[in-house]
Every structure is written in C-alpha cells, then in structure tokens.
PDB file of C-alpha atoms in Angstrom:
ATOM      1  CA  MET A   1     -86.074 -19.662  93.129  1.00 32.00           C
ATOM      2  CA  VAL A   2     -82.716 -18.031  93.765  1.00 35.00           C
ATOM      3  CA  ALA A   3     -79.447 -19.910  93.985  1.00 41.00           C
ATOM      4  CA  THR A   4     -75.762 -19.116  93.922  1.00 39.00           C
ATOM      5  CA  ALA A   5     -73.208 -21.591  92.610  1.00 41.00           C
ATOM      6  CA  ALA A   6     -69.423 -21.462  92.639  1.00 39.00           C
ATOM      7  CA  LEU A   7     -68.061 -22.431  89.236  1.00 36.00           C
ATOM      8  CA  GLY A   8     -64.298 -22.185  89.336  1.00 35.00           C
ATOM      9  CA  ALA A   9     -63.130 -18.856  90.721  1.00 33.00           C
ATOM     10  CA  ILE A  10     -66.290 -16.953  89.782  1.00 37.00           C
ATOM     11  CA  ALA A  11     -69.495 -16.878  91.809  1.00 40.00           C
ATOM     12  CA  VAL A  12     -72.423 -17.344  89.460  1.00 44.00           C
ATOM     13  CA  THR A  13     -75.699 -15.828  90.566  1.00 45.00           C
ATOM     14  CA  VAL A  14     -78.752 -17.592  89.187  1.00 49.00           C
ATOM     15  CA  PHE A  15     -82.297 -16.258  88.818  1.00 38.00           C
ATOM     16  CA  GLY A  16     -81.698 -12.602  89.483  1.00 44.00           C
ATOM     17  CA  GLN A  17     -80.094 -12.292  92.899  1.00 60.00           C
ATOM     18  CA  ASP A  18     -78.540  -8.956  91.846  1.00 78.00           C
ATOM     19  CA  SER A  19     -81.406  -6.574  92.594  1.00 89.00           C
ATOM     20  CA  ASP A  20     -79.933  -3.669  90.585  1.00 93.00           C
ATOM     21  CA  LEU A  21     -79.623  -5.895  87.509  1.00 95.00           C
ATOM     22  CA  LYS A  22     -83.148  -7.204  87.923  1.00 93.00           C
ATOM     23  CA  GLN A  23     -84.519  -3.668  88.224  1.00 94.00           C
ATOM     24  CA  ALA A  24     -82.619  -2.501  85.148  1.00 96.00           C
ATOM     25  CA  ASP A  25     -83.738  -5.485  83.070  1.00 96.00           C
ATOM     26  CA  THR A  26     -87.374  -5.074  84.098  1.00 95.00           C
ATOM     27  CA  ALA A  27     -87.271  -1.328  83.423  1.00 96.00           C
ATOM     28  CA  LEU A  28     -85.772  -1.824  79.954  1.00 96.00           C
ATOM     29  CA  ILE A  29     -88.460  -4.296  78.901  1.00 95.00           C
ATOM     30  CA  GLN A  30     -91.183  -2.008  80.232  1.00 95.00           C
ATOM     31  CA  ALA A  31     -89.683   0.901  78.297  1.00 95.00           C
ATOM     32  CA  VAL A  32     -89.456  -1.140  75.074  1.00 95.00           C
ATOM     33  CA  THR A  33     -93.056  -2.292  75.465  1.00 93.00           C
ATOM     34  CA  ALA A  34     -94.189   1.298  76.028  1.00 93.00           C
ATOM     35  CA  ARG A  35     -91.921   2.531  73.191  1.00 93.00           C
ATOM     36  CA  ASP A  36     -90.529   5.119  75.614  1.00 95.00           C
ATOM     37  CA  ARG A  37     -87.390   6.306  73.813  1.00 95.00           C
ATOM     38  CA  ALA A  38     -86.030   8.359  76.699  1.00 96.00           C
ATOM     39  CA  ALA A  39     -86.425   5.463  79.120  1.00 96.00           C
ATOM     40  CA  ILE A  40     -84.863   2.977  76.689  1.00 97.00           C
ATOM     41  CA  GLU A  41     -81.857   5.220  76.086  1.00 97.00           C
ATOM     42  CA  LYS A  42     -80.926   5.212  79.790  1.00 97.00           C
ATOM     43  CA  PHE A  43     -80.240   1.481  79.730  1.00 97.00           C
ATOM     44  CA  LEU A  44     -78.377   1.016  76.437  1.00 98.00           C
ATOM     45  CA  ASP A  45     -74.597   0.719  76.309  1.00 98.00           C
ATOM     46  CA  ALA A  46     -72.702   2.618  73.605  1.00 97.00           C
ATOM     47  CA  ASP A  47     -71.887  -0.733  71.916  1.00 97.00           C
ATOM     48  CA  PHE A  48     -75.465  -2.041  72.124  1.00 98.00           C
ATOM     49  CA  THR A  49     -76.938  -4.123  69.297  1.00 97.00           C
ATOM     50  CA  TRP A  50     -80.429  -5.560  68.866  1.00 97.00           C
ATOM     51  CA  THR A  51     -80.848  -8.701  66.755  1.00 97.00           C
ATOM     52  CA  SER A  52     -84.461  -9.544  65.994  1.00 96.00           C
ATOM     53  CA  ALA A  53     -85.853 -13.005  65.353  1.00 94.00           C
ATOM     54  CA  ASP A  54     -86.123 -12.242  61.623  1.00 92.00           C
ATOM     55  CA  GLY A  55     -82.390 -11.497  61.466  1.00 93.00           C
ATOM     56  CA  ALA A  56     -82.262  -7.694  61.462  1.00 94.00           C
ATOM     57  CA  VAL A  57     -79.249  -6.376  63.384  1.00 95.00           C
ATOM     58  CA  GLN A  58     -79.640  -2.817  64.665  1.00 95.00           C
ATOM     59  CA  THR A  59     -77.280  -0.448  66.439  1.00 96.00           C
ATOM     60  CA  ARG A  60     -78.102   1.667  69.486  1.00 97.00           C
ATOM     61  CA  SER A  61     -78.952   4.721  67.373  1.00 97.00           C
ATOM     62  CA  GLU A  62     -81.172   2.691  65.050  1.00 96.00           C
ATOM     63  CA  VAL A  63     -83.096   1.189  67.968  1.00 96.00           C
ATOM     64  CA  LEU A  64     -83.630   4.645  69.460  1.00 96.00           C
ATOM     65  CA  GLN A  65     -84.991   5.922  66.153  1.00 94.00           C
ATOM     66  CA  GLN A  66     -87.627   3.180  66.056  1.00 90.00           C
ATOM     67  CA  SER A  67     -88.149   0.716  68.898  1.00 86.00           C
ATOM     68  CA  PRO A  68     -88.380  -2.861  67.549  1.00 89.00           C
ATOM     69  CA  GLN A  69     -91.139  -5.332  68.304  1.00 90.00           C
ATOM     70  CA  THR A  70     -90.224  -8.130  70.729  1.00 94.00           C
ATOM     71  CA  ALA A  71     -90.499 -11.845  69.948  1.00 93.00           C
ATOM     72  CA  ILE A  72     -92.027 -12.481  73.379  1.00 93.00           C
ATOM     73  CA  ALA A  73     -94.908 -10.054  73.902  1.00 89.00           C
ATOM     74  CA  SER A  74     -95.134 -10.708  77.644  1.00 90.00           C
ATOM     75  CA  GLU A  75     -92.483 -12.384  79.774  1.00 91.00           C
ATOM     76  CA  LYS A  76     -94.802 -12.817  82.748  1.00 86.00           C
ATOM     77  CA  ASP A  77     -95.210 -16.577  82.302  1.00 88.00           C
ATOM     78  CA  ALA A  78     -91.955 -17.227  80.441  1.00 92.00           C
ATOM     79  CA  GLU A  79     -89.082 -19.320  81.776  1.00 93.00           C
ATOM     80  CA  SER A  80     -86.069 -17.200  82.683  1.00 92.00           C
ATOM     81  CA  ARG A  81     -82.522 -17.615  83.974  1.00 94.00           C
ATOM     82  CA  VAL A  82     -80.008 -14.984  85.025  1.00 94.00           C
ATOM     83  CA  PHE A  83     -76.254 -15.455  85.380  1.00 95.00           C
ATOM     84  CA  THR A  84     -73.812 -12.823  86.619  1.00 95.00           C
ATOM     85  CA  TYR A  85     -70.067 -13.055  86.144  1.00 95.00           C
ATOM     86  CA  GLY A  86     -68.736 -10.031  87.979  1.00 94.00           C
ATOM     87  CA  ASP A  87     -69.375  -7.036  85.724  1.00 96.00           C
ATOM     88  CA  LEU A  88     -70.973  -9.120  82.941  1.00 97.00           C
ATOM     89  CA  ALA A  89     -74.406 -10.726  83.177  1.00 97.00           C
ATOM     90  CA  ASP A  90     -76.901 -12.412  80.896  1.00 97.00           C
ATOM     91  CA  VAL A  91     -80.650 -12.862  81.062  1.00 96.00           C
ATOM     92  CA  GLN A  92     -82.164 -15.790  79.153  1.00 97.00           C
ATOM     93  CA  VAL A  93     -85.927 -15.886  78.516  1.00 96.00           C
ATOM     94  CA  ASN A  94     -87.723 -18.798  76.848  1.00 96.00           C
ATOM     95  CA  GLN A  95     -91.330 -19.137  75.783  1.00 95.00           C
ATOM     96  CA  GLY A  96     -92.219 -21.934  73.389  1.00 94.00           C
ATOM     97  CA  ARG A  97     -89.997 -21.658  70.324  1.00 95.00           C
ATOM     98  CA  SER A  98     -88.984 -18.077  71.184  1.00 96.00           C
ATOM     99  CA  HIS A  99     -85.667 -17.487  72.955  1.00 97.00           C
ATOM    100  CA  VAL A 100     -84.378 -14.080  74.044  1.00 98.00           C
ATOM    101  CA  LEU A 101     -80.922 -13.202  75.316  1.00 98.00           C
ATOM    102  CA  ARG A 102     -80.011  -9.942  77.003  1.00 98.00           C
ATOM    103  CA  VAL A 103     -76.386  -9.339  77.962  1.00 98.00           C
ATOM    104  CA  TRP A 104     -75.661  -6.646  80.530  1.00 98.00           C
ATOM    105  CA  VAL A 105     -72.430  -4.917  81.562  1.00 98.00           C
ATOM    106  CA  ARG A 106     -71.812  -2.969  84.748  1.00 97.00           C
ATOM    107  CA  ARG A 107     -70.594   0.540  83.965  1.00 96.00           C
ATOM    108  CA  ALA A 108     -69.901   3.519  86.232  1.00 94.00           C
ATOM    109  CA  GLY A 109     -73.526   4.568  85.815  1.00 91.00           C
ATOM    110  CA  GLY A 110     -74.976   1.141  86.582  1.00 96.00           C
ATOM    111  CA  TRP A 111     -76.019  -1.859  84.484  1.00 97.00           C
ATOM    112  CA  LYS A 112     -76.246  -1.242  80.721  1.00 98.00           C
ATOM    113  CA  ALA A 113     -77.591  -3.602  78.061  1.00 98.00           C
ATOM    114  CA  ILE A 114     -74.988  -4.395  75.403  1.00 98.00           C
ATOM    115  CA  VAL A 115     -76.798  -7.207  73.535  1.00 98.00           C
ATOM    116  CA  TYR A 116     -80.436  -8.021  72.887  1.00 98.00           C
ATOM    117  CA  GLN A 117     -80.846 -11.072  70.665  1.00 98.00           C
ATOM    118  CA  GLU A 118     -83.796 -13.193  69.617  1.00 98.00           C
ATOM    119  CA  VAL A 119     -83.836 -16.727  68.241  1.00 97.00           C
ATOM    120  CA  ILE A 120     -86.866 -18.650  66.976  1.00 97.00           C
ATOM    121  CA  SER A 121     -86.354 -22.410  66.988  1.00 96.00           C
ATOM    122  CA  LEU A 122     -87.471 -24.503  64.031  1.00 95.00           C
ATOM    123  CA  ASP A 123     -90.853 -26.196  64.370  1.00 94.00           C
ATOM    124  CA  ALA A 124     -89.340 -29.572  63.398  1.00 93.00           C
ATOM    125  CA  PRO A 125     -85.889 -31.221  63.492  1.00 88.00           C
ATOM    126  CA  PRO A 126     -83.554 -29.784  60.832  1.00 81.00           C
ATOM    127  CA  THR A 127     -83.098 -31.718  57.602  1.00 79.00           C
ATOM    128  CA  PHE A 128     -79.514 -30.434  57.308  1.00 73.00           C
ATOM    129  CA  THR A 129     -77.048 -28.493  59.405  1.00 78.00           C
ATOM    130  CA  PRO A 130     -75.150 -25.547  57.880  1.00 78.00           C
ATOM    131  CA  GLY A 131     -71.503 -25.894  58.852  1.00 82.00           C
ATOM    132  CA  ALA A 132     -67.855 -25.336  58.038  1.00 86.00           C
ATOM    133  CA  GLY A 133     -67.595 -27.981  55.353  1.00 83.00           C
ATOM    134  CA  LYS A 134     -65.623 -31.211  55.406  1.00 84.00           C
ATOM    135  CA  ASP A 135     -62.239 -29.766  56.385  1.00 89.00           C
ATOM    136  CA  CYS A 136     -63.256 -27.019  58.838  1.00 94.00           C
ATOM    137  CA  GLU A 137     -60.180 -24.928  58.069  1.00 96.00           C
ATOM    138  CA  ASN A 138     -62.100 -21.934  59.433  1.00 97.00           C
ATOM    139  CA  PRO A 139     -62.808 -21.897  62.375  1.00 97.00           C
ATOM    140  CA  CYS A 140     -60.955 -25.076  63.423  1.00 96.00           C
ATOM    141  CA  ASP A 141     -57.461 -24.306  62.122  1.00 95.00           C
ATOM    142  CA  ALA A 142     -57.429 -20.526  61.611  1.00 95.00           C
ATOM    143  CA  ILE A 143     -59.845 -17.615  61.892  1.00 97.00           C
ATOM    144  CA  PRO A 144     -59.891 -14.117  60.315  1.00 97.00           C
ATOM    145  CA  PHE A 145     -59.472 -12.351  63.646  1.00 98.00           C
ATOM    146  CA  THR A 146     -56.499 -10.354  64.935  1.00 98.00           C
ATOM    147  CA  PRO A 147     -56.415 -10.309  68.760  1.00 98.00           C
ATOM    148  CA  ALA A 148     -55.783  -6.915  70.321  1.00 97.00           C
ATOM    149  CA  ASN A 149     -54.276  -8.349  73.513  1.00 97.00           C
ATOM    150  CA  ASP A 150     -53.385 -11.575  75.310  1.00 98.00           C
ATOM    151  CA  ILE A 151     -56.921 -12.133  76.599  1.00 98.00           C
ATOM    152  CA  GLU A 152     -58.416 -11.950  73.108  1.00 98.00           C
ATOM    153  CA  ARG A 153     -55.684 -14.300  71.898  1.00 98.00           C
ATOM    154  CA  GLU A 154     -56.536 -16.809  74.631  1.00 98.00           C
ATOM    155  CA  VAL A 155     -60.262 -16.662  73.897  1.00 98.00           C
ATOM    156  CA  ALA A 156     -59.687 -16.964  70.150  1.00 98.00           C
ATOM    157  CA  LEU A 157     -57.612 -20.101  70.742  1.00 98.00           C
ATOM    158  CA  ALA A 158     -60.289 -21.514  73.064  1.00 98.00           C
ATOM    159  CA  TYR A 159     -62.939 -20.779  70.436  1.00 98.00           C
ATOM    160  CA  SER A 160     -61.019 -22.658  67.729  1.00 98.00           C
ATOM    161  CA  LYS A 161     -60.378 -25.545  70.127  1.00 98.00           C
ATOM    162  CA  LEU A 162     -64.073 -25.775  70.974  1.00 97.00           C
ATOM    163  CA  GLU A 163     -65.096 -25.698  67.321  1.00 96.00           C
ATOM    164  CA  THR A 164     -62.522 -28.390  66.508  1.00 96.00           C
ATOM    165  CA  ALA A 165     -64.064 -30.637  69.174  1.00 96.00           C
ATOM    166  CA  ALA A 166     -67.558 -29.900  67.873  1.00 95.00           C
ATOM    167  CA  HIS A 167     -66.546 -30.608  64.279  1.00 94.00           C
ATOM    168  CA  ALA A 168     -65.074 -33.945  65.388  1.00 93.00           C
ATOM    169  CA  ARG A 169     -68.226 -34.582  67.455  1.00 93.00           C
ATOM    170  CA  SER A 170     -66.005 -35.233  70.462  1.00 95.00           C
ATOM    171  CA  SER A 171     -68.246 -35.079  73.507  1.00 96.00           C
ATOM    172  CA  ALA A 172     -65.249 -35.275  75.863  1.00 96.00           C
ATOM    173  CA  GLY A 173     -63.422 -32.460  74.081  1.00 97.00           C
ATOM    174  CA  PHE A 174     -66.580 -30.366  73.980  1.00 96.00           C
ATOM    175  CA  ALA A 175     -67.285 -30.963  77.683  1.00 97.00           C
ATOM    176  CA  SER A 176     -63.893 -29.552  78.670  1.00 97.00           C
ATOM    177  CA  MET A 177     -64.553 -26.319  76.758  1.00 98.00           C
ATOM    178  CA  VAL A 178     -68.029 -25.329  78.029  1.00 98.00           C
ATOM    179  CA  GLY A 179     -69.473 -24.451  81.421  1.00 97.00           C
ATOM    180  CA  ASP A 180     -72.044 -26.575  83.198  1.00 96.00           C
ATOM    181  CA  GLU A 181     -74.625 -23.824  82.585  1.00 96.00           C
ATOM    182  CA  PHE A 182     -73.948 -23.867  78.824  1.00 97.00           C
ATOM    183  CA  VAL A 183     -76.902 -23.304  76.503  1.00 97.00           C
ATOM    184  CA  ALA A 184     -77.099 -22.989  72.723  1.00 97.00           C
ATOM    185  CA  ALA A 185     -80.006 -21.509  70.784  1.00 97.00           C
ATOM    186  CA  SER A 186     -79.978 -21.522  66.990  1.00 96.00           C
ATOM    187  CA  SER A 187     -82.264 -20.604  64.113  1.00 95.00           C
ATOM    188  CA  ASN A 188     -81.086 -23.890  62.572  1.00 93.00           C
ATOM    189  CA  SER A 189     -82.240 -26.093  65.467  1.00 93.00           C
ATOM    190  CA  ASP A 190     -85.628 -27.145  66.820  1.00 93.00           C
ATOM    191  CA  ARG A 191     -84.556 -27.014  70.462  1.00 92.00           C
ATOM    192  CA  LEU A 192     -82.300 -25.431  73.048  1.00 95.00           C
ATOM    193  CA  GLN A 193     -79.144 -27.431  73.599  1.00 95.00           C
ATOM    194  CA  SER A 194     -77.604 -27.867  77.046  1.00 95.00           C
ATOM    195  CA  LYS A 195     -74.119 -29.180  77.752  1.00 96.00           C
ATOM    196  CA  ARG A 196     -75.489 -32.666  78.363  1.00 96.00           C
ATOM    197  CA  SER A 197     -77.857 -32.749  75.385  1.00 95.00           C
ATOM    198  CA  GLN A 198     -75.147 -31.520  73.010  1.00 94.00           C
ATOM    199  CA  MET A 199     -72.756 -34.178  74.280  1.00 95.00           C
ATOM    200  CA  THR A 200     -75.448 -36.804  73.700  1.00 94.00           C
ATOM    201  CA  GLU A 201     -75.925 -35.570  70.129  1.00 91.00           C
ATOM    202  CA  PHE A 202     -72.178 -35.801  69.494  1.00 91.00           C
ATOM    203  CA  ASP A 203     -72.127 -39.365  70.850  1.00 91.00           C
ATOM    204  CA  ARG A 204     -74.817 -40.132  68.275  1.00 89.00           C
ATOM    205  CA  SER A 205     -72.683 -38.428  65.590  1.00 81.00           C
ATOM    206  CA  LYS A 206     -75.296 -35.719  65.130  1.00 77.00           C
ATOM    207  CA  ASP A 207     -75.208 -31.896  65.220  1.00 71.00           C
ATOM    208  CA  ALA A 208     -78.924 -31.231  65.811  1.00 67.00           C
ATOM    209  CA  GLY A 209     -78.655 -27.922  63.953  1.00 64.00           C
ATOM    210  CA  VAL A 210     -75.682 -26.510  65.877  1.00 80.00           C
ATOM    211  CA  ALA A 211     -72.292 -26.896  64.158  1.00 83.00           C
ATOM    212  CA  PRO A 212     -69.076 -24.911  63.576  1.00 93.00           C
ATOM    213  CA  THR A 213     -69.454 -22.281  60.845  1.00 96.00           C
ATOM    214  CA  PRO A 214     -66.736 -20.204  59.144  1.00 97.00           C
ATOM    215  CA  LEU A 215     -66.045 -16.927  60.934  1.00 97.00           C
ATOM    216  CA  VAL A 216     -66.326 -13.686  58.956  1.00 97.00           C
ATOM    217  CA  SER A 217     -65.689 -11.149  61.715  1.00 97.00           C
ATOM    218  CA  ALA A 218     -65.717 -10.869  65.504  1.00 98.00           C
ATOM    219  CA  ARG A 219     -65.537  -8.365  68.342  1.00 98.00           C
ATOM    220  CA  MET A 220     -64.611  -9.120  71.948  1.00 98.00           C
ATOM    221  CA  PHE A 221     -65.412  -7.154  75.093  1.00 98.00           C
ATOM    222  CA  LYS A 222     -63.543  -8.043  78.298  1.00 98.00           C
ATOM    223  CA  PHE A 223     -65.034  -7.587  81.765  1.00 97.00           C
ATOM    224  CA  GLY A 224     -62.733  -9.062  84.400  1.00 95.00           C
ATOM    225  CA  ASP A 225     -62.664 -12.835  83.931  1.00 96.00           C
ATOM    226  CA  ALA A 226     -65.550 -12.781  81.454  1.00 98.00           C
ATOM    227  CA  VAL A 227     -65.539 -11.970  77.741  1.00 98.00           C
ATOM    228  CA  LEU A 228     -68.444 -11.167  75.441  1.00 98.00           C
ATOM    229  CA  MET A 229     -67.820 -12.333  71.862  1.00 98.00           C
ATOM    230  CA  VAL A 230     -70.084 -11.083  69.069  1.00 98.00           C
ATOM    231  CA  SER A 231     -69.441 -12.530  65.629  1.00 98.00           C
ATOM    232  CA  ASP A 232     -70.753 -13.066  62.103  1.00 97.00           C
ATOM    233  CA  HIS A 233     -70.494 -16.332  60.197  1.00 97.00           C
ATOM    234  CA  LYS A 234     -71.038 -17.610  56.659  1.00 95.00           C
ATOM    235  CA  PRO A 235     -71.811 -21.358  56.660  1.00 92.00           C
ATOM    236  CA  ASP A 236     -71.289 -23.657  53.707  1.00 89.00           C
ATOM    237  CA  ARG A 237     -75.017 -23.437  52.976  1.00 87.00           C
ATOM    238  CA  GLY A 238     -78.029 -21.594  54.320  1.00 89.00           C
ATOM    239  CA  LYS A 239     -78.202 -18.083  55.711  1.00 93.00           C
ATOM    240  CA  PRO A 240     -75.361 -16.252  57.473  1.00 96.00           C
ATOM    241  CA  LEU A 241     -75.443 -16.266  61.265  1.00 96.00           C
ATOM    242  CA  HIS A 242     -75.051 -13.526  63.853  1.00 97.00           C
ATOM    243  CA  VAL A 243     -73.746 -15.127  67.050  1.00 98.00           C
ATOM    244  CA  THR A 244     -73.328 -14.018  70.652  1.00 98.00           C
ATOM    245  CA  ARG A 245     -71.110 -15.993  73.019  1.00 98.00           C
ATOM    246  CA  VAL A 246     -70.038 -15.507  76.620  1.00 98.00           C
ATOM    247  CA  TRP A 247     -66.680 -16.865  77.781  1.00 98.00           C
ATOM    248  CA  VAL A 248     -65.618 -17.199  81.432  1.00 98.00           C
ATOM    249  CA  LYS A 249     -62.176 -18.025  82.828  1.00 97.00           C
ATOM    250  CA  ARG A 250     -62.298 -20.946  85.251  1.00 96.00           C
ATOM    251  CA  ASP A 251     -59.336 -22.741  86.767  1.00 94.00           C
ATOM    252  CA  GLY A 252     -57.033 -20.987  84.314  1.00 96.00           C
ATOM    253  CA  SER A 253     -59.004 -21.930  81.181  1.00 97.00           C
ATOM    254  CA  TRP A 254     -61.629 -20.132  79.118  1.00 98.00           C
ATOM    255  CA  VAL A 255     -64.989 -21.913  78.778  1.00 98.00           C
ATOM    256  CA  GLU A 256     -68.069 -20.949  76.800  1.00 98.00           C
ATOM    257  CA  THR A 257     -71.299 -20.504  78.747  1.00 98.00           C
ATOM    258  CA  LEU A 258     -73.726 -19.684  75.931  1.00 98.00           C
ATOM    259  CA  SER A 259     -74.093 -19.420  72.167  1.00 98.00           C
ATOM    260  CA  TYR A 260     -77.076 -17.687  70.557  1.00 98.00           C
ATOM    261  CA  GLN A 261     -77.160 -17.987  66.768  1.00 97.00           C
ATOM    262  CA  THR A 262     -79.646 -15.993  64.675  1.00 97.00           C
ATOM    263  CA  ALA A 263     -79.929 -16.443  60.913  1.00 96.00           C
ATOM    264  CA  VAL A 264     -79.631 -13.124  59.086  1.00 93.00           C
ATOM    265  CA  ALA A 265     -80.291 -12.046  55.496  1.00 77.00           C
ATOM    266  CA  VAL A 266     -76.895 -10.350  55.104  1.00 67.00           C
ATOM    267  CA  ILE A 267     -73.794  -9.922  57.232  1.00 58.00           C
ATOM    268  CA  ASP A 268     -73.284  -6.413  58.608  1.00 56.00           C
ATOM    269  CA  THR A 269     -69.546  -5.682  58.362  1.00 52.00           C
ATOM    270  CA  ARG A 270     -69.632  -2.315  60.107  1.00 51.00           C
TER     271      ARG A 270
END
C-alpha cells in the first residue's frame, strides 16, 4: 500500500513512494547481507553510525572494516513503513520484538544512509523505567548542548518542552509536541509506542518503559524543515541509552516524529 499525507507544510510519503530511496534501501540491505564492502560503502554517508541491538555503536569506517550482523535476518515478511521529509527519510522495519530504523539523507550523489539502529523490545512489561529522577533538571530545565544556530536552538527548546510534558505525564502537552506518525522504540519497553498509546499511558500515570533521561551529548543535522538528532543519555538507573530522533517543522513549530532508544554498555563521547 502506498499513500501520501499532508502533515503541515511537508508532504509525507508513506510506504516507499520514492523509488530512488526504495532502491537504495534495498541495495544496502542486500549488500550488508552479502557482506559486500564495496557495495555497502556506496550507500553510507560520511556521518553514518550503526547501532546494534546489543548496544554497540560503530562509525562508518568501523562498519566497513567488518560488516555487522543484522537483528532481522530477512525483511521479506516484516512490517515496514517509510516516511520522507524532503531530503530526510526514515525506514522503519518491525518483526516480532526486533525493530530496525534506517535514516536516509539526500546528497548530491543520491540517497545515503546516515543512521542504522536496532532495538529489541523486552519480552515482558518493564518492572521499572530508567528516567531523569524526581526533579528532571536535565533534560526538562537545561541540557548540556550548545546550539550552533537558530534552528538547533529551536529544536533544543522543543526537545526540553517535550521531555517536560513527558515527565509530567501530560498527554495534552505531549500531543502538541509529536507528529501523528510518531513512534517510540526502546530497549526498556516491551512494545512500540504510538502517539495514541503513549498518551493513554500518560493518562494512566505510567511511562511503559519510555521516559525522559538526562542528556550527555547530542548532534543535530538539518535538512530543510527536518532535523536528525542523535544523542546519548545516562538515566538515573540502568544502562546508558543511544537515541535517534527526527524532528519536523509543521505550522511554525518543531514536532518529534520518532524516538529509537537502544541501551548501550558505555557512552561513546567521540
């Protein structure tokens, strides 16, 4: 099924209507499966990172030295969604408890993968949710991030506003800060969360494994009215998290469309 929806000022293409993107994504997965280094290299952006389900974060050069194993061996029968926001796009693949995110950017030479990230959901509801602690000073009130321009400043403010709403379990505040296509995948949760399901959890005063966590570092990449945010977090308990978010500007405001959170053994500060 292919559909196109207008969300604010940006046309969102769903389920792979961009044929060049679809071809690039298919070719990359085939190359990774075949461990074809030369073929893989053609599709990786200079800023590419690969985050495996077990929490290893690898750079482009590290991936090219040794191609990682994939959490989903074959995507033939997996559920998938594709969203394009101008020159930024993401591919979401789900099979059982395995969730894979691939973020693509359109460069002069075509579509390049900038993020590959895997998340394995818990096999049962979480017994506790790692978070920002009782006060949520970071990330609700202030974050250790220095914006390089006005766009980064706007997104950083939107991020703190969203986390403040989440910490307060305000479904109305949360709803105003995320897109209708929002999805959250976390190593600390037993399920994918949609906009509606997360709002329901907040109304029940629950986090369901997804909660604000203190920010350690972040990078932002702007592509028109879309921003890729890649960050590392150290919660009050449990393992650190490596997180990928996509932000889109709609009706003059920045909203989050996805959040993929993978537990890692250590935080890479490079």
